[in-house]
PDB file of C-alpha atoms in Angstrom:
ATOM      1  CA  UNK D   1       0.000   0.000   0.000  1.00  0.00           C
ATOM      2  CA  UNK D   2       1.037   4.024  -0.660  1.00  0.00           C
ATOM      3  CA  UNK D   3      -0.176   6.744   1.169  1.00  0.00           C
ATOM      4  CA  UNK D   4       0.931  10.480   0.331  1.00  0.00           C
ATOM      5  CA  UNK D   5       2.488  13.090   2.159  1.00  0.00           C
ATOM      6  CA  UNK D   6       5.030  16.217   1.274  1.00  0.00           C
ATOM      7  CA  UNK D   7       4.034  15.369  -2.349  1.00  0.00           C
ATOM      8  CA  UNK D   8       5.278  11.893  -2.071  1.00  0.00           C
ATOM      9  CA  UNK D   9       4.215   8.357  -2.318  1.00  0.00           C
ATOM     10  CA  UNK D  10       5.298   6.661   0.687  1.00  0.00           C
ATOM     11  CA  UNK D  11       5.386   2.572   0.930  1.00  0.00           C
ATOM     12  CA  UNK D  12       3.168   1.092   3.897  1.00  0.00           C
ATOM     13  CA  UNK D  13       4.960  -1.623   5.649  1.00  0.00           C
ATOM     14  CA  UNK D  14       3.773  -4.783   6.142  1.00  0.00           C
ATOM     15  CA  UNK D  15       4.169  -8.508   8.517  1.00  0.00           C
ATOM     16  CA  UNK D  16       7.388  -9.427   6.585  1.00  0.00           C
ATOM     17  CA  UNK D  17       9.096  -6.248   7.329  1.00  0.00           C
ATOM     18  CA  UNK D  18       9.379  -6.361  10.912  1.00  0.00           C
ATOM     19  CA  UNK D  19       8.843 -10.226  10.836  1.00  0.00           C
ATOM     20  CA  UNK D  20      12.849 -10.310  11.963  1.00  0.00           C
ATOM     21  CA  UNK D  21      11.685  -8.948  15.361  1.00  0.00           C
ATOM     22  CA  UNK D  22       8.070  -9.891  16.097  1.00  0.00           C
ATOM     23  CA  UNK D  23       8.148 -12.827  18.214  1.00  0.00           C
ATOM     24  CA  UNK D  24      12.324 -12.707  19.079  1.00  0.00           C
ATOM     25  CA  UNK D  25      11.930 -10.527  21.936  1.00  0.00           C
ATOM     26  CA  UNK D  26      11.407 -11.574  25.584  1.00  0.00           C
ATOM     27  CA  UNK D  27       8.909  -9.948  27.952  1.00  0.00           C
ATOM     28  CA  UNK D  28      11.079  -8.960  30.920  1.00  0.00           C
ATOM     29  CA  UNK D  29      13.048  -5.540  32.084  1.00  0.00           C
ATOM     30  CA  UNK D  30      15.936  -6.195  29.670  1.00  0.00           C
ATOM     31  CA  UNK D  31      17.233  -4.275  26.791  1.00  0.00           C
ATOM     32  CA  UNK D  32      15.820  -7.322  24.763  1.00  0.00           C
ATOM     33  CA  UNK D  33      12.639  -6.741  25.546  1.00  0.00           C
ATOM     34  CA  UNK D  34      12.269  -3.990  22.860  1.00  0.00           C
ATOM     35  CA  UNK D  35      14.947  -5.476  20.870  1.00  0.00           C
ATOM     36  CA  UNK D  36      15.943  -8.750  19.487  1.00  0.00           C
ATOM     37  CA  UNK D  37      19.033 -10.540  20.557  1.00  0.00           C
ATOM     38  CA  UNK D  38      20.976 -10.367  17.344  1.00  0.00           C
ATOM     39  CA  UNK D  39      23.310  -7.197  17.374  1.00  0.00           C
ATOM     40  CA  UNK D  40      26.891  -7.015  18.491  1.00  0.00           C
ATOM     41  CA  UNK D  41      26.083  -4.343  21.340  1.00  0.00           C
ATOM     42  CA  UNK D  42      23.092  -2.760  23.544  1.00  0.00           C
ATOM     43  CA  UNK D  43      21.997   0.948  24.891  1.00  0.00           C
ATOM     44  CA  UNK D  44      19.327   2.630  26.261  1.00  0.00           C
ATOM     45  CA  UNK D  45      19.258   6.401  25.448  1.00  0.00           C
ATOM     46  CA  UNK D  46      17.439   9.144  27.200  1.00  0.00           C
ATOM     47  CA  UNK D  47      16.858  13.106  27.027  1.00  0.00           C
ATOM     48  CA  UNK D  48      18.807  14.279  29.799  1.00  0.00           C
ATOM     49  CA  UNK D  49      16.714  16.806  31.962  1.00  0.00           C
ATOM     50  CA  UNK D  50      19.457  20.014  30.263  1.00  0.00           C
ATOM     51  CA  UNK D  51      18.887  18.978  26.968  1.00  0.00           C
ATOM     52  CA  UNK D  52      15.644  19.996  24.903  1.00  0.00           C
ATOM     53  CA  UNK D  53      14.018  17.228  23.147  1.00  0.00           C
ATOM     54  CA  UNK D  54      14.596  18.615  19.619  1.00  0.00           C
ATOM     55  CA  UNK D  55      18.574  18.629  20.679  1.00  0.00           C
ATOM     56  CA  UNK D  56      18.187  15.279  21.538  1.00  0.00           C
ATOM     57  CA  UNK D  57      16.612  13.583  18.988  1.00  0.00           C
ATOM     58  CA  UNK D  58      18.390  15.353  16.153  1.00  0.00           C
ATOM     59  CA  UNK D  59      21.716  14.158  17.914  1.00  0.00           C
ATOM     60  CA  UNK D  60      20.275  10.578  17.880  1.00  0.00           C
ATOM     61  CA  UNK D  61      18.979  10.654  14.425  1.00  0.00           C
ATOM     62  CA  UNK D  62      22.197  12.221  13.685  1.00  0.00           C
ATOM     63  CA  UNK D  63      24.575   9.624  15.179  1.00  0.00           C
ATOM     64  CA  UNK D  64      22.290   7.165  13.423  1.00  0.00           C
ATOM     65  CA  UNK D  65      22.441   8.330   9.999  1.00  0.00           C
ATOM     66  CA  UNK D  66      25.930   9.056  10.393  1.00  0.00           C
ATOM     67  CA  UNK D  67      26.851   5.430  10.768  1.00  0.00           C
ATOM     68  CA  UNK D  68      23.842   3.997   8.186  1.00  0.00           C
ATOM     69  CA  UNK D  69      24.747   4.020   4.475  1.00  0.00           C
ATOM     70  CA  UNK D  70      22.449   5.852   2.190  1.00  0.00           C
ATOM     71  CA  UNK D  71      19.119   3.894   2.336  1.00  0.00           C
ATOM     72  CA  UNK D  72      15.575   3.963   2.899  1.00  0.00           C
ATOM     73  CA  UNK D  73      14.596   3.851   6.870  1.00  0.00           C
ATOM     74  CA  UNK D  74      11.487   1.840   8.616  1.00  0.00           C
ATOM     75  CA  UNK D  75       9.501   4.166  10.853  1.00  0.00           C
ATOM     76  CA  UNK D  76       6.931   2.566  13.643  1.00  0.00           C
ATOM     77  CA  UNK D  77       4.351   4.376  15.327  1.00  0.00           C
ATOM     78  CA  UNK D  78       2.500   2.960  17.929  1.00  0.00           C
ATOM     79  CA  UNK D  79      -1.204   3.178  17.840  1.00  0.00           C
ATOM     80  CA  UNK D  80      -1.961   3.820  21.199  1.00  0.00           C
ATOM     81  CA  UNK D  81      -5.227   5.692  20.297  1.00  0.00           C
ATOM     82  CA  UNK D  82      -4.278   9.040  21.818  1.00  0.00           C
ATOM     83  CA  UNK D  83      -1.121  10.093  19.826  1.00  0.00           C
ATOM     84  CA  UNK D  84      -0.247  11.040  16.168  1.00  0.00           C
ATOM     85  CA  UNK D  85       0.550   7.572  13.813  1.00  0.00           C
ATOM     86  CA  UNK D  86       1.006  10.047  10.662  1.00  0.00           C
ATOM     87  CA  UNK D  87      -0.821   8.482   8.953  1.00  0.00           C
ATOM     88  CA  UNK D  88      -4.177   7.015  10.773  1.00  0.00           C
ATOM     89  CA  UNK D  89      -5.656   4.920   8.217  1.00  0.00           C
ATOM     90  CA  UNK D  90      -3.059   3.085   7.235  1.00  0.00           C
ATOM     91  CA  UNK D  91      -3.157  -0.618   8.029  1.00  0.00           C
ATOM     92  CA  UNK D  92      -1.172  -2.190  11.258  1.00  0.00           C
ATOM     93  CA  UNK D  93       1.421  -4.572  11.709  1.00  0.00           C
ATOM     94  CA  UNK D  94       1.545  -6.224  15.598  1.00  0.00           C
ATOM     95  CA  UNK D  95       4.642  -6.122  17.617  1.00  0.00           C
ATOM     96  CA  UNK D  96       5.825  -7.172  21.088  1.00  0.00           C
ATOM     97  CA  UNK D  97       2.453  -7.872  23.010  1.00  0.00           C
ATOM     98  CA  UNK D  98      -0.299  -7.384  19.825  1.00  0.00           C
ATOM     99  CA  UNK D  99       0.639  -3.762  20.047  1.00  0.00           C
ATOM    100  CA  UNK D 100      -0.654  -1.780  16.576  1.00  0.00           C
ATOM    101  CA  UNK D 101       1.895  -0.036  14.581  1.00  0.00           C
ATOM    102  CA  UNK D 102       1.909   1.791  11.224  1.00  0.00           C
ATOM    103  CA  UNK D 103       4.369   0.985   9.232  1.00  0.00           C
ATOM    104  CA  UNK D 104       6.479   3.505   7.104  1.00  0.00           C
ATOM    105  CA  UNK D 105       8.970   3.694   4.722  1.00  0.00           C
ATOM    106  CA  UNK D 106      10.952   6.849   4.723  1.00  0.00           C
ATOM    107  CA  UNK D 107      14.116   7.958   6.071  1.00  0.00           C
ATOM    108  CA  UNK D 108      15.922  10.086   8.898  1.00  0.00           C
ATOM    109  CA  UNK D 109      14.373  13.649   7.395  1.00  0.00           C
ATOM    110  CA  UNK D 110      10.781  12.239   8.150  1.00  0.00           C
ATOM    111  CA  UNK D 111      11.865  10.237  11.652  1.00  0.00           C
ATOM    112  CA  UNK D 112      12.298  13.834  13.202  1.00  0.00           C
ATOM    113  CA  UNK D 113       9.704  16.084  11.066  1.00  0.00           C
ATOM    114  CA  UNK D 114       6.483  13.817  10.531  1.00  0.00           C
ATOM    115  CA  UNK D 115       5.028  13.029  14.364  1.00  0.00           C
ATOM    116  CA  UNK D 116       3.457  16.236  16.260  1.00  0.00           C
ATOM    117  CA  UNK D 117       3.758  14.689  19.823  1.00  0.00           C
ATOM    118  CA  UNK D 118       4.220  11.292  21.514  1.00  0.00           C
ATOM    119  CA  UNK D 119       4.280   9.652  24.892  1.00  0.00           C
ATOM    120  CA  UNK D 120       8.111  10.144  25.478  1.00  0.00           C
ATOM    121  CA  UNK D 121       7.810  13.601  24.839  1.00  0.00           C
ATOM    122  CA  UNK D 122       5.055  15.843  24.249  1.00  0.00           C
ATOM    123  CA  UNK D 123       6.613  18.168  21.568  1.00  0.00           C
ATOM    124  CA  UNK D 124       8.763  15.184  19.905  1.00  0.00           C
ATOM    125  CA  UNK D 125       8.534  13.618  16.669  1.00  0.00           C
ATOM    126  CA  UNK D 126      10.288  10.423  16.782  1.00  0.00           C
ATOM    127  CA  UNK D 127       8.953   6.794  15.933  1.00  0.00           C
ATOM    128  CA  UNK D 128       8.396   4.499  18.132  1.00  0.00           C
ATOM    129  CA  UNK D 129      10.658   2.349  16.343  1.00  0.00           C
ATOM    130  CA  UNK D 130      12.740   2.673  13.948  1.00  0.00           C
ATOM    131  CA  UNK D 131      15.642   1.038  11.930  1.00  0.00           C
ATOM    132  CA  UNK D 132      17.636   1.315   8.359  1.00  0.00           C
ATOM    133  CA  UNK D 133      16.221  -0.959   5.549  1.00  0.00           C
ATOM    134  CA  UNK D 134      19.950  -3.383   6.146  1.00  0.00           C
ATOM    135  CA  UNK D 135      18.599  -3.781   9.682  1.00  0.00           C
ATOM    136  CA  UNK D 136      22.082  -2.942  10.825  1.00  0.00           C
ATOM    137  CA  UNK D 137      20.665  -1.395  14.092  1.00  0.00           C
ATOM    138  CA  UNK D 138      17.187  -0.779  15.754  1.00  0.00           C
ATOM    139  CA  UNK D 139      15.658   2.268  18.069  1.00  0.00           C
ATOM    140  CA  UNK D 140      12.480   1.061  19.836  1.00  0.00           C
ATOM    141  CA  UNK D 141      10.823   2.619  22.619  1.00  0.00           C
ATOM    142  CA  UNK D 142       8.498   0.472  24.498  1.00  0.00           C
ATOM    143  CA  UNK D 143       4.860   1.861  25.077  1.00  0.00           C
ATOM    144  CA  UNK D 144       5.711   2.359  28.706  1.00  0.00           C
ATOM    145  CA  UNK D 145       8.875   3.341  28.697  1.00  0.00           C
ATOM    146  CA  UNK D 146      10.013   7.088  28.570  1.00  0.00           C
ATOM    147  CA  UNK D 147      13.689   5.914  27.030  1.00  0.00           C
ATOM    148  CA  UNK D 148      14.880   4.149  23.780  1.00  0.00           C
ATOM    149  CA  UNK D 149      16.446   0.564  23.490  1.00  0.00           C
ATOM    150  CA  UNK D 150      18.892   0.413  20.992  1.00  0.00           C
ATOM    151  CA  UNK D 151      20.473  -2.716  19.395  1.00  0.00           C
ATOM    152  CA  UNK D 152      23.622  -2.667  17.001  1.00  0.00           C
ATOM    153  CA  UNK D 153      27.179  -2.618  15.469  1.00  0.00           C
ATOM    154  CA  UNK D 154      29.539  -1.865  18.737  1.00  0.00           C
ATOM    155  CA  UNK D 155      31.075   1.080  16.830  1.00  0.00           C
ATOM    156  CA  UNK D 156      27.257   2.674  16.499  1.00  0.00           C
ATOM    157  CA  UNK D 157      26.542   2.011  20.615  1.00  0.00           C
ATOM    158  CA  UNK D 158      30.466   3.321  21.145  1.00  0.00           C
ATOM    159  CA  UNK D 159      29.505   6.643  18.888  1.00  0.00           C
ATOM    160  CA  UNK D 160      26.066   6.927  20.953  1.00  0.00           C
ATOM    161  CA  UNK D 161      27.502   6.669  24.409  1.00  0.00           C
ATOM    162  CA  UNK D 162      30.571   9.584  23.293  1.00  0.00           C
ATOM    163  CA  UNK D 163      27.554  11.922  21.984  1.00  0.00           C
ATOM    164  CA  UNK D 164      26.487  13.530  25.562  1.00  0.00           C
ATOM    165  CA  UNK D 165      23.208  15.203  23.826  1.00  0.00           C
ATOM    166  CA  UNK D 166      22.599  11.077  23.122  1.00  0.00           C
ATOM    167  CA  UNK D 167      22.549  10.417  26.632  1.00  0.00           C
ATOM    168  CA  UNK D 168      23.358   6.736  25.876  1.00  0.00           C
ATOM    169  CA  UNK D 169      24.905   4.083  27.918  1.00  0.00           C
ATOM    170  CA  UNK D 170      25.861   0.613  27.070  1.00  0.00           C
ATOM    171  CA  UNK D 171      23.902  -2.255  28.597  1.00  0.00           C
ATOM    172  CA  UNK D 172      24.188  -6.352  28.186  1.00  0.00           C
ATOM    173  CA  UNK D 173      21.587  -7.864  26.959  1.00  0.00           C
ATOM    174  CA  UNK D 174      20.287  -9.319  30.061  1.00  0.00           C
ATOM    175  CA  UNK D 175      20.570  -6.313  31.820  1.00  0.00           C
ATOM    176  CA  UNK D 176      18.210  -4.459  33.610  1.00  0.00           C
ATOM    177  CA  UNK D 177      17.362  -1.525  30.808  1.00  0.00           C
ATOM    178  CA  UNK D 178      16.149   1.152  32.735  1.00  0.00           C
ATOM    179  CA  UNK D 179      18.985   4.024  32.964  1.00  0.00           C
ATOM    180  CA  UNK D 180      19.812   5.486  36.142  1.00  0.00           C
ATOM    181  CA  UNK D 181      17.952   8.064  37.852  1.00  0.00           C
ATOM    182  CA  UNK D 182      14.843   6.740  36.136  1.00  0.00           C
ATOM    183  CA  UNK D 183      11.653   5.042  37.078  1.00  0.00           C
ATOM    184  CA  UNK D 184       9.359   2.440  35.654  1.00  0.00           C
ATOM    185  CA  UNK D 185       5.746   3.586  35.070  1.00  0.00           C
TER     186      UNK D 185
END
């Protein structure tokens, strides 16, 4: 399926696309909760109470991109009923516990300019989840949490944690994923 926006045709994802992580997580308080167990290295990333969110997510998005190649990115946005999904009448796909997501094809640009508002943030754009077309890393955000899981190359967590407006740390995969200083909801 297409929908339109900016003047473009955008592809609707579908099952098969996130197919490589629907049903390889593990309900717990790990980093692998949110994201499979197949990447080299683990973070959780946070806006830091001195950083505005836009600061913070264009440093993410910008630490992403600057590690992806050139390529078309996946963009997830929960359907929780009371924020934006971009576009609301697209079809779903189901992650984690039969949660509704729509399903976009797009790329950094759109990660931080399509959303007007979710749970994380009020004022942010970001996905839910998100990751390149290679699936060489993944952002995902569970529906409670008010931090990101991320899951990838070691040199991509190493560049997150060194980026202070990232607010990353490493964590093992059976870690508890909550960052310091936090609380679960």
């Amino acid at each position: 399926m297409q929908v339109t926006k900016d003047g473009r045709d955008w592809r609707i994802g579908a099952v098969a696309d996130v197919g490589w992580i629907a049903g390889h997580t593990a309900a717990g308080i790990s980093v692998t909760t949110a994201i499979p167990p197949i990447f080299d290295a683990y973070a959780t990333s946070y806006q830091a109470d001195d950083v505005t969110v836009s600061a913070y997510e264009r440093a993410l998005v910008e630490d992403l991109s600057a590690y992806t190649p050139d390529q078309p990115w996946w963009l997830a946005y929960l359907d929780t009923g009371a924020h934006d999904v971009v576009f609301p009448h697209a079809p779903r796909v189901s992650l984690y516990w039969d949660w509704p997501y729509v399903l976009v094809e797009a790329g950094p640009e759109q990660a931080l300019t399509w959303r007007t508002g979710h749970l994380r943030h009020g004022r942010g754009s970001l996905p839910d989840l998100f990751f390149p077309a290679d699936r060489s890393w993944l952002v995902s955000a569970l529906w409670d949490d008010t931090w990101a899981c991320v899951g990838g190359p070691k040199p991509l967590i190493h560049r997150l944690e060194r980026d202070p407006l990232a607010n990353a740390r490493r964590v093992r995969p059976d870690e508890d994923a909550l960052p310091p200083g936090l609380i679960r909801e």
